[in-house]
Each structure stands twice: as structure tokens, then as C-alpha cells.
Amino acid sequence: MRIFVAGGAGYIGSCTTEYLLDQGHQVTVFDALLNGHRAAVDPRADFIQGNLEDLDGLQRAMDQARPEGVIHFAAFIEVGESMKDPLKYFNNNVANAIHLCQAATDHNVHKLVFSSTAAVYGMTEHFPIREEEPKSPINPYGESKLMFERILAWQHQLKGLPYTALRYFNAAGATRLHGEDHHPETHLIPLIIQAARGERKAISIFGEDYDTPDGTCIRDYIHVLDLAQAHLLALQSDFVGALNLGTGGGSSVRQVIDTVKKVAGHDFPVEVAPRRPGDPARLIADSTAARKILGWNPQYQDLETIVRSAWDWKQAHPLGYNDR
Ligand code: UDP
């Protein structure tokens, strides 16, 4: 399949691109390199530097790539930043994403796969979370993703664009070649690894007074290669709609810290800090639908395996992609 990967120079985009190429597909990466890295683009892929904001440039890129499938990873991803600068999120994650939807429709693609998020749910009452749970995002990041899901549903209904929205829970881990290198880093596992390597003086736990067994937030960490597999299955499937992707098991912030300590083989300083605004106490996926409908069969489920892959990537790439 010819696949157009918007945001293929970012973390999940680069790992998915590697996976698609390994499976014999042809990939064009389209990325503005605002947060992505040129060195993260697999050399086997074609690369076009561009921003979704520029609809004409995007249409030309698609004329060139002639994709059968499109994957949309090119969004802003920080909950905390979205609480400070909501319009930045609505501009890129909604307005610019509409351009991708337009170009995909104009090019008659067979499927658009969209990186959505567990943040579309907000505070849910039932765990694990099923797709039918009410959607009430508690931050602009989650709201922006939900808005685009709804836009895709209308575009499908009225213009026939097939799509699958994949609601990831917490993407984590690395391949041997590609891993997580955000500037600034805000995600838990890479930050703990920095603390373990002495690159920061401590890891801060954002809140220890949540209604969870150890008081820290619970998340469902899912290996990036398992996400990659789901993207390919979604491109190949006729299913239209949204699916959760997670392990169904939750780990607390403290449990993740303990796992990094085990993998690193040594202790490091841990501090307790105030809650981070916009954080739900608990996000755990019910991914039964993805398993049934897509035949998704995640391979790297346990937290230690996930953390070890992130640790190994960081040991091999201590400066990340070294381009900032
Ligand atoms: N977290 C933390 N300290 C940090 C970074 C994150 O305690 O330095 C917590 C955060 O409050 C959340 C969990 O770790 O409960 C996962 O956060 P992350 O930003 O990795 O992903 P999110 O769940 O926001 O997508």
C-alpha cells in the first residue's frame, strides 16, 4: 500500500513508519519538523517537509505521493500546554487537520487513520473504558481530538471518506531505531529515565492525593509497536469509527517509577509535587473492540518490557536525535 504519514517525524509517527516499511509498504512522510526530527524519518521513506496549515502544499504532496492510506499523527500533544494555550491546540489539531481531511477526500484515499486519545473521555465512571462511555474532555487537547473525530464522522457520512480514529491511552516504549525525544519532555517514562540517568535531579510525582490505591494517577501504558500494528490493521480494515488501544491494565505513577528503578538497577530521587491541571485520576482502556474488529494482537504488554525498550533506546541515543 502507498501510505501518507502526516507527522511521521514524531515519536509514534516514526515508529509506525518503520513498522509499515518493515511490512513492505511504501511510505511518504509529511512533517513540518516543528516538534519532529529529520533524523527520525526512516531513510527508506520519501520525505516532504510541509505544514498542514498550507493546504496547497499539502495537496501537491498528495499529488506526488498518490496515497491509498493516510495516517494523521501531526498534532500537538501536551495536556498541560493545552490548558495554557487552548487556541494553539484548536488551530493545529482541528483547523489544520481539516486540510488533511480535505486533501484525503480529494485524493479518494481508501482510509484515513487518525491518532485520537483517551483524553476524549475526561472523567469516566466505568473502568475499563469502552468506546461508548460519555465523552467529556477536561482539557483542550482532548476536546480538539474529539472535535476532529466528529468532523471525520460527518465527512464520512456526507462525502464518503472512510476513517478509523484510534484512541490511544499512554503510548510508551521504543523500537531499536526510534524512540521518544520531545523538547521539552513532559511524558512520564522518559522523564523518569532522565532522573535515573542523572540528567535531572529528581522525578516529580504530580499529585499523591488521587482516589487510587497509592494516591498517584493510573494510566494504561501501551507499547508504540503495538500501536503501529493497529494502524496498519486499521488501514486495511473496512471498519469506520473509533477504537480504544490500551492493554486493559493500569499502572500508577509510583509503579512506573519502581519499574524504572528495577530496569536501571539503581535508586534515584523522587519528589511529590502538586497535581497537574487537567489530569484525570485513572485512564484504563477496554480494547476488546479493536481486538475483535481489527484482529489486533498486542505483543509487548507488560510494563517492564515497555520500560526496558525505552531505557535501551535512551542508552543507545543519550542525546536523542541530537538536533535541538
Ligand atoms: N506525571 C508525573 N510527573 C511527571 C510527568 C507526568 O507524575 O513529571 C504523571 C501525570 O500527572 C500523569 C501520568 O504521569 O498522571 C502520565 O502523564 P504523561 O504526561 O506521560 O501522559 P498523559 O497521561 O498526560 O497523556
Coordinates of C-alpha atoms and ligand atoms in Angstrom, one line a residue:
M1 CA 0.0 0.0 0.0
R2 CA 1.1 3.6 -0.6
I3 CA 0.7 5.4 2.8
F4 CA 1.0 9.1 3.5
V5 CA 2.1 9.6 7.1
A6 CA 1.5 13.2 8.4
G7 CA 3.6 13.7 11.4
G8 CA 6.0 10.8 10.5
A9 CA 9.0 12.5 12.1
G10 CA 7.5 12.5 15.6
Y11 CA 7.6 9.7 18.2
I12 CA 4.6 7.5 17.3
G13 CA 4.8 8.5 13.6
S14 CA 8.4 7.5 13.2
C15 CA 7.9 4.1 14.9
T16 CA 4.9 3.4 12.8
T17 CA 6.7 4.4 9.6
E18 CA 9.5 2.0 10.5
Y19 CA 6.9 -0.8 11.1
L20 CA 5.0 -0.1 7.8
L21 CA 8.2 -0.2 5.8
D22 CA 9.2 -3.4 7.5
Q23 CA 5.9 -4.9 6.4
G24 CA 6.7 -4.0 2.8
H25 CA 4.6 -0.8 2.4
Q26 CA 5.6 2.4 0.6
V27 CA 5.6 5.5 2.9
T28 CA 5.7 9.2 2.3
V29 CA 6.4 11.2 5.5
F30 CA 4.9 14.7 5.6
D31 CA 6.1 16.7 8.6
A32 CA 6.7 20.4 9.4
L33 CA 9.6 19.4 11.7
L34 CA 8.2 21.8 14.4
N35 CA 8.5 19.1 17.0
G36 CA 9.6 16.2 14.9
H37 CA 13.1 15.3 13.9
R38 CA 14.5 14.9 10.4
A39 CA 16.8 12.1 11.7
A40 CA 13.7 10.2 12.9
V41 CA 12.4 9.8 9.4
D42 CA 13.3 6.3 8.2
P43 CA 15.7 6.6 5.2
R44 CA 13.5 4.1 3.3
A45 CA 10.6 6.6 3.3
D46 CA 10.1 9.6 1.0
F47 CA 10.1 12.8 2.9
I48 CA 8.3 16.0 2.2
Q49 CA 8.7 18.9 4.6
G50 CA 5.4 20.8 5.0
N51 CA 2.8 22.1 7.4
L52 CA -0.9 21.1 7.3
E53 CA -1.7 24.8 7.6
D54 CA -0.6 25.1 3.9
L55 CA -3.5 23.4 2.0
D56 CA -1.9 23.9 -1.4
G57 CA 1.4 22.5 -0.4
L58 CA -0.4 19.5 1.2
Q59 CA -2.4 18.9 -2.0
R60 CA 0.8 18.9 -4.0
A61 CA 2.4 16.5 -1.6
M62 CA -0.5 14.1 -2.0
D63 CA -0.5 14.5 -5.8
Q64 CA 3.1 13.3 -5.6
A65 CA 2.6 10.5 -3.1
R66 CA -0.7 9.2 -4.6
P67 CA -1.6 7.5 -1.3
E68 CA -4.1 4.7 -0.7
G69 CA -4.0 5.3 3.0
V70 CA -3.4 8.4 5.1
I71 CA -2.3 8.4 8.8
H72 CA -2.6 11.6 10.8
F73 CA -0.1 12.0 13.6
A74 CA 0.6 15.7 13.1
A75 CA -0.9 17.2 16.2
F76 CA 0.1 18.9 19.4
I77 CA 0.1 16.6 22.3
E78 CA 0.6 18.3 25.7
V79 CA -2.3 18.4 28.1
G80 CA -0.6 21.0 30.3
E81 CA 0.3 23.3 27.4
S82 CA -3.3 23.0 26.0
M83 CA -4.6 24.3 29.4
K84 CA -2.4 27.4 28.9
D85 CA -2.8 28.0 25.2
P86 CA -6.1 26.4 24.1
L87 CA -6.2 28.1 20.7
K88 CA -2.8 26.7 19.7
Y89 CA -4.5 23.3 20.1
F90 CA -7.7 24.1 18.3
N91 CA -5.8 25.8 15.4
N92 CA -3.5 22.9 14.7
N93 CA -5.4 19.9 15.9
V94 CA -8.7 21.0 14.3
A95 CA -8.3 23.7 11.7
N96 CA -5.1 22.4 10.2
A97 CA -6.4 18.8 10.4
I98 CA -9.4 19.8 8.3
H99 CA -6.9 20.4 5.5
L100 CA -5.7 16.8 5.8
C101 CA -9.3 15.6 5.7
Q102 CA -9.9 17.8 2.6
A103 CA -6.8 16.5 0.8
A104 CA -7.6 12.9 1.7
T105 CA -11.1 13.3 0.3
D106 CA -9.9 15.0 -2.8
H107 CA -7.4 12.2 -3.4
N108 CA -10.0 9.4 -2.9
V109 CA -8.0 7.6 -0.2
H110 CA -9.3 4.3 0.9
K111 CA -8.8 5.1 4.6
L112 CA -7.7 7.9 6.9
V113 CA -6.4 6.7 10.3
F114 CA -6.5 9.3 13.0
S115 CA -4.4 9.4 16.2
S116 CA -7.0 10.1 18.8
T117 CA -6.7 9.8 22.5
A118 CA -8.1 8.6 25.8
A119 CA -8.3 12.3 26.7
V120 CA -11.6 12.4 24.7
Y121 CA -13.3 10.7 27.7
G122 CA -12.4 13.0 30.6
M123 CA -13.7 11.7 33.9
T124 CA -15.4 8.4 33.3
E125 CA -17.4 6.4 35.8
H126 CA -16.8 2.9 34.4
F127 CA -13.4 1.1 34.1
P128 CA -12.0 -0.2 31.9
I129 CA -13.3 2.5 29.5
R130 CA -15.3 1.3 26.5
E131 CA -15.8 3.4 23.3
E132 CA -19.5 4.1 24.3
E133 CA -18.6 5.9 27.5
P134 CA -19.6 9.6 27.6
K135 CA -17.1 11.9 26.0
S136 CA -16.5 15.0 28.2
P137 CA -12.9 16.1 27.8
I138 CA -11.4 18.1 30.7
N139 CA -8.7 19.8 28.7
P140 CA -8.5 21.5 25.3
Y141 CA -6.1 18.8 24.0
G142 CA -8.8 16.1 24.4
E143 CA -11.5 18.4 23.2
S144 CA -9.5 19.2 20.0
K145 CA -9.2 15.5 19.3
L146 CA -12.9 14.8 19.9
M147 CA -13.8 17.7 17.6
F148 CA -11.8 16.2 14.8
E149 CA -13.3 12.7 15.4
R150 CA -16.7 14.3 14.9
I151 CA -15.6 16.2 11.8
L152 CA -14.4 12.8 10.3
A153 CA -17.7 11.2 11.1
W154 CA -19.6 13.9 9.2
Q155 CA -17.1 13.8 6.3
H156 CA -17.6 10.1 6.1
Q157 CA -21.3 10.3 6.2
L158 CA -21.6 13.1 3.7
K159 CA -18.6 12.7 1.5
G160 CA -17.7 9.1 1.8
L161 CA -14.3 9.4 3.4
P162 CA -13.6 6.2 5.3
Y163 CA -11.8 6.7 8.6
T164 CA -10.8 5.0 11.8
A165 CA -10.0 7.0 14.9
L166 CA -7.6 5.2 17.3
R167 CA -7.9 6.4 20.8
Y168 CA -4.5 5.7 22.3
F169 CA -4.1 5.5 26.0
N170 CA -0.4 6.2 27.1
A171 CA 2.0 5.4 24.2
A172 CA 5.3 4.3 25.6
G173 CA 8.5 2.3 24.7
A174 CA 10.7 2.4 21.7
T175 CA 12.0 0.3 18.8
R176 CA 15.7 -0.2 18.4
L177 CA 15.9 2.7 16.0
H178 CA 13.2 5.2 17.1
G179 CA 12.1 6.5 20.4
E180 CA 10.7 9.4 22.3
D181 CA 12.6 12.7 22.1
H182 CA 10.4 15.7 23.0
H183 CA 11.6 19.2 23.7
P184 CA 10.7 19.9 26.4
E185 CA 10.0 16.4 27.6
T186 CA 6.7 16.2 29.5
H187 CA 5.9 12.5 29.5
L188 CA 6.4 10.3 32.5
I189 CA 8.6 7.4 31.3
P190 CA 11.2 9.5 29.5
L191 CA 11.3 11.9 32.4
I192 CA 11.8 9.1 34.9
I193 CA 14.6 7.7 32.7
Q194 CA 16.3 11.1 32.7
A195 CA 16.2 11.1 36.5
A196 CA 17.6 7.6 36.6
R197 CA 20.5 8.7 34.3
G198 CA 21.2 11.7 36.4
E199 CA 20.1 14.1 33.7
R200 CA 17.6 15.7 36.1
K201 CA 17.9 15.9 39.8
A202 CA 14.6 14.1 40.6
I203 CA 11.3 12.9 39.2
S204 CA 8.3 14.8 40.4
I205 CA 5.1 12.9 41.1
F206 CA 2.2 15.2 40.1
G207 CA -0.2 14.6 43.0
E208 CA -0.3 11.9 45.6
D209 CA -3.9 12.5 46.8
Y210 CA -5.9 11.0 44.0
D211 CA -8.6 8.4 44.7
T212 CA -6.4 5.4 43.7
P213 CA -4.7 2.7 45.8
D214 CA -1.4 4.6 46.2
G215 CA -2.8 8.0 45.6
T216 CA -1.0 8.6 42.3
C217 CA -2.6 8.7 38.8
I218 CA -3.2 5.4 36.9
R219 CA -2.6 5.2 33.2
D220 CA -2.7 2.4 30.7
Y221 CA 0.8 2.3 29.0
I222 CA 0.8 0.7 25.6
H223 CA 3.9 -0.1 23.5
V224 CA 4.4 2.0 20.4
L225 CA 4.9 -1.0 18.2
D226 CA 1.6 -2.4 19.3
L227 CA 0.1 0.9 18.3
A228 CA 1.9 0.7 14.9
Q229 CA 0.4 -2.7 14.3
A230 CA -3.1 -1.3 15.0
H231 CA -2.6 1.5 12.4
L232 CA -1.8 -1.0 9.7
L233 CA -4.7 -3.2 10.6
A234 CA -7.0 -0.1 10.6
L235 CA -5.8 1.0 7.2
Q236 CA -6.5 -2.5 5.8
S237 CA -9.9 -2.8 7.5
D238 CA -13.4 -1.6 6.4
F239 CA -14.3 -0.5 9.9
V240 CA -15.4 3.1 10.3
G241 CA -15.5 4.7 13.7
A242 CA -13.4 4.9 16.9
L243 CA -11.5 2.2 18.7
N244 CA -9.6 2.2 22.0
L245 CA -6.0 1.0 22.1
G246 CA -4.6 0.0 25.5
T247 CA -3.5 -3.1 27.5
G248 CA -6.5 -3.0 29.9
G249 CA -4.1 -2.9 32.8
G250 CA -3.3 0.2 34.6
S251 CA 0.0 1.3 36.3
S252 CA 0.3 4.1 38.8
V253 CA 2.9 6.8 38.6
R254 CA 4.7 5.1 41.6
Q255 CA 4.6 1.7 39.9
V256 CA 6.2 3.2 36.8
I257 CA 8.9 4.8 38.9
D258 CA 9.6 1.4 40.7
T259 CA 9.8 -0.4 37.3
V260 CA 12.4 2.1 36.0
K261 CA 14.3 1.6 39.2
K262 CA 14.3 -2.1 38.6
V263 CA 15.3 -1.8 34.9
A264 CA 18.1 0.8 35.7
G265 CA 19.3 -1.2 38.6
H266 CA 19.6 1.7 40.9
D267 CA 17.7 4.2 43.0
F268 CA 17.2 7.9 42.2
P269 CA 15.4 10.9 43.9
V270 CA 11.6 11.1 43.8
E271 CA 9.7 14.2 44.9
V272 CA 6.0 14.8 45.4
A273 CA 4.6 17.9 43.6
P274 CA 1.2 19.5 43.2
R275 CA -1.4 18.0 40.9
R276 CA -1.1 18.9 37.2
P277 CA -4.3 20.7 36.0
G278 CA -6.3 18.6 33.5
D279 CA -5.2 15.2 34.8
P280 CA -7.9 12.5 35.3
A281 CA -7.1 10.1 38.2
R282 CA -7.5 7.0 36.1
L283 CA -7.5 6.1 32.4
I284 CA -7.7 2.4 31.5
A285 CA -8.8 1.0 28.2
D286 CA -11.2 -1.7 27.2
S287 CA -9.7 -2.7 23.8
T288 CA -12.0 -5.6 23.2
A289 CA -13.4 -3.9 20.1
A290 CA -10.0 -3.3 18.5
R291 CA -9.0 -7.0 19.1
K292 CA -12.3 -8.3 17.6
I293 CA -12.8 -5.9 14.7
L294 CA -9.2 -5.4 13.6
G295 CA -7.7 -8.7 14.9
W296 CA -5.3 -6.6 16.9
N297 CA -2.9 -8.7 18.9
P298 CA -0.6 -6.6 21.0
Q299 CA 2.8 -8.2 21.7
Y300 CA 4.6 -6.1 24.3
Q301 CA 2.0 -5.8 27.0
D302 CA 3.9 -5.8 30.3
L303 CA 5.2 -2.6 31.8
E304 CA 8.7 -3.9 32.4
T305 CA 9.1 -4.8 28.7
I306 CA 7.8 -1.4 27.7
V307 CA 10.1 0.5 30.1
R308 CA 13.1 -1.7 29.1
S309 CA 12.7 -0.8 25.4
A310 CA 12.6 2.9 26.3
W311 CA 15.6 2.5 28.6
D312 CA 17.6 0.7 25.9
W313 CA 16.8 3.4 23.3
K314 CA 17.9 6.1 25.6
Q315 CA 21.1 4.2 26.5
A316 CA 21.9 3.9 22.8
H317 CA 20.8 7.5 22.0
P318 CA 21.7 9.5 25.1
L319 CA 21.2 12.8 23.2
G320 CA 18.1 11.6 21.4
Y321 CA 18.2 12.7 17.8
N322 CA 20.6 15.5 18.8
D323 CA 19.1 18.2 16.6
R324 CA 17.8 20.7 19.2
Ligands
UDP1 N1 3.4 12.7 35.6 C1 4.1 12.9 36.8 N2 5.3 13.5 36.7 C2 5.8 14.0 35.6 C3 5.1 13.7 34.4 C4 3.9 13.1 34.4 O1 3.6 12.5 37.9 O2 6.9 14.5 35.6 C5 2.1 11.9 35.7 C6 0.9 12.7 35.0 O3 0.4 13.6 36.0 C7 0.0 11.6 34.6 C8 1.0 10.4 34.2 O4 2.2 10.8 34.9 O5 -0.8 11.2 35.7 C9 1.2 10.3 32.8 O6 1.5 11.6 32.2 P1 2.0 11.8 30.8 O7 2.3 13.3 30.6 O8 3.2 10.9 30.5 O9 0.8 11.3 29.9 P2 -0.8 11.8 29.8 O10 -1.5 10.8 30.7 O11 -0.9 13.2 30.2 O12 -1.1 11.6 28.3

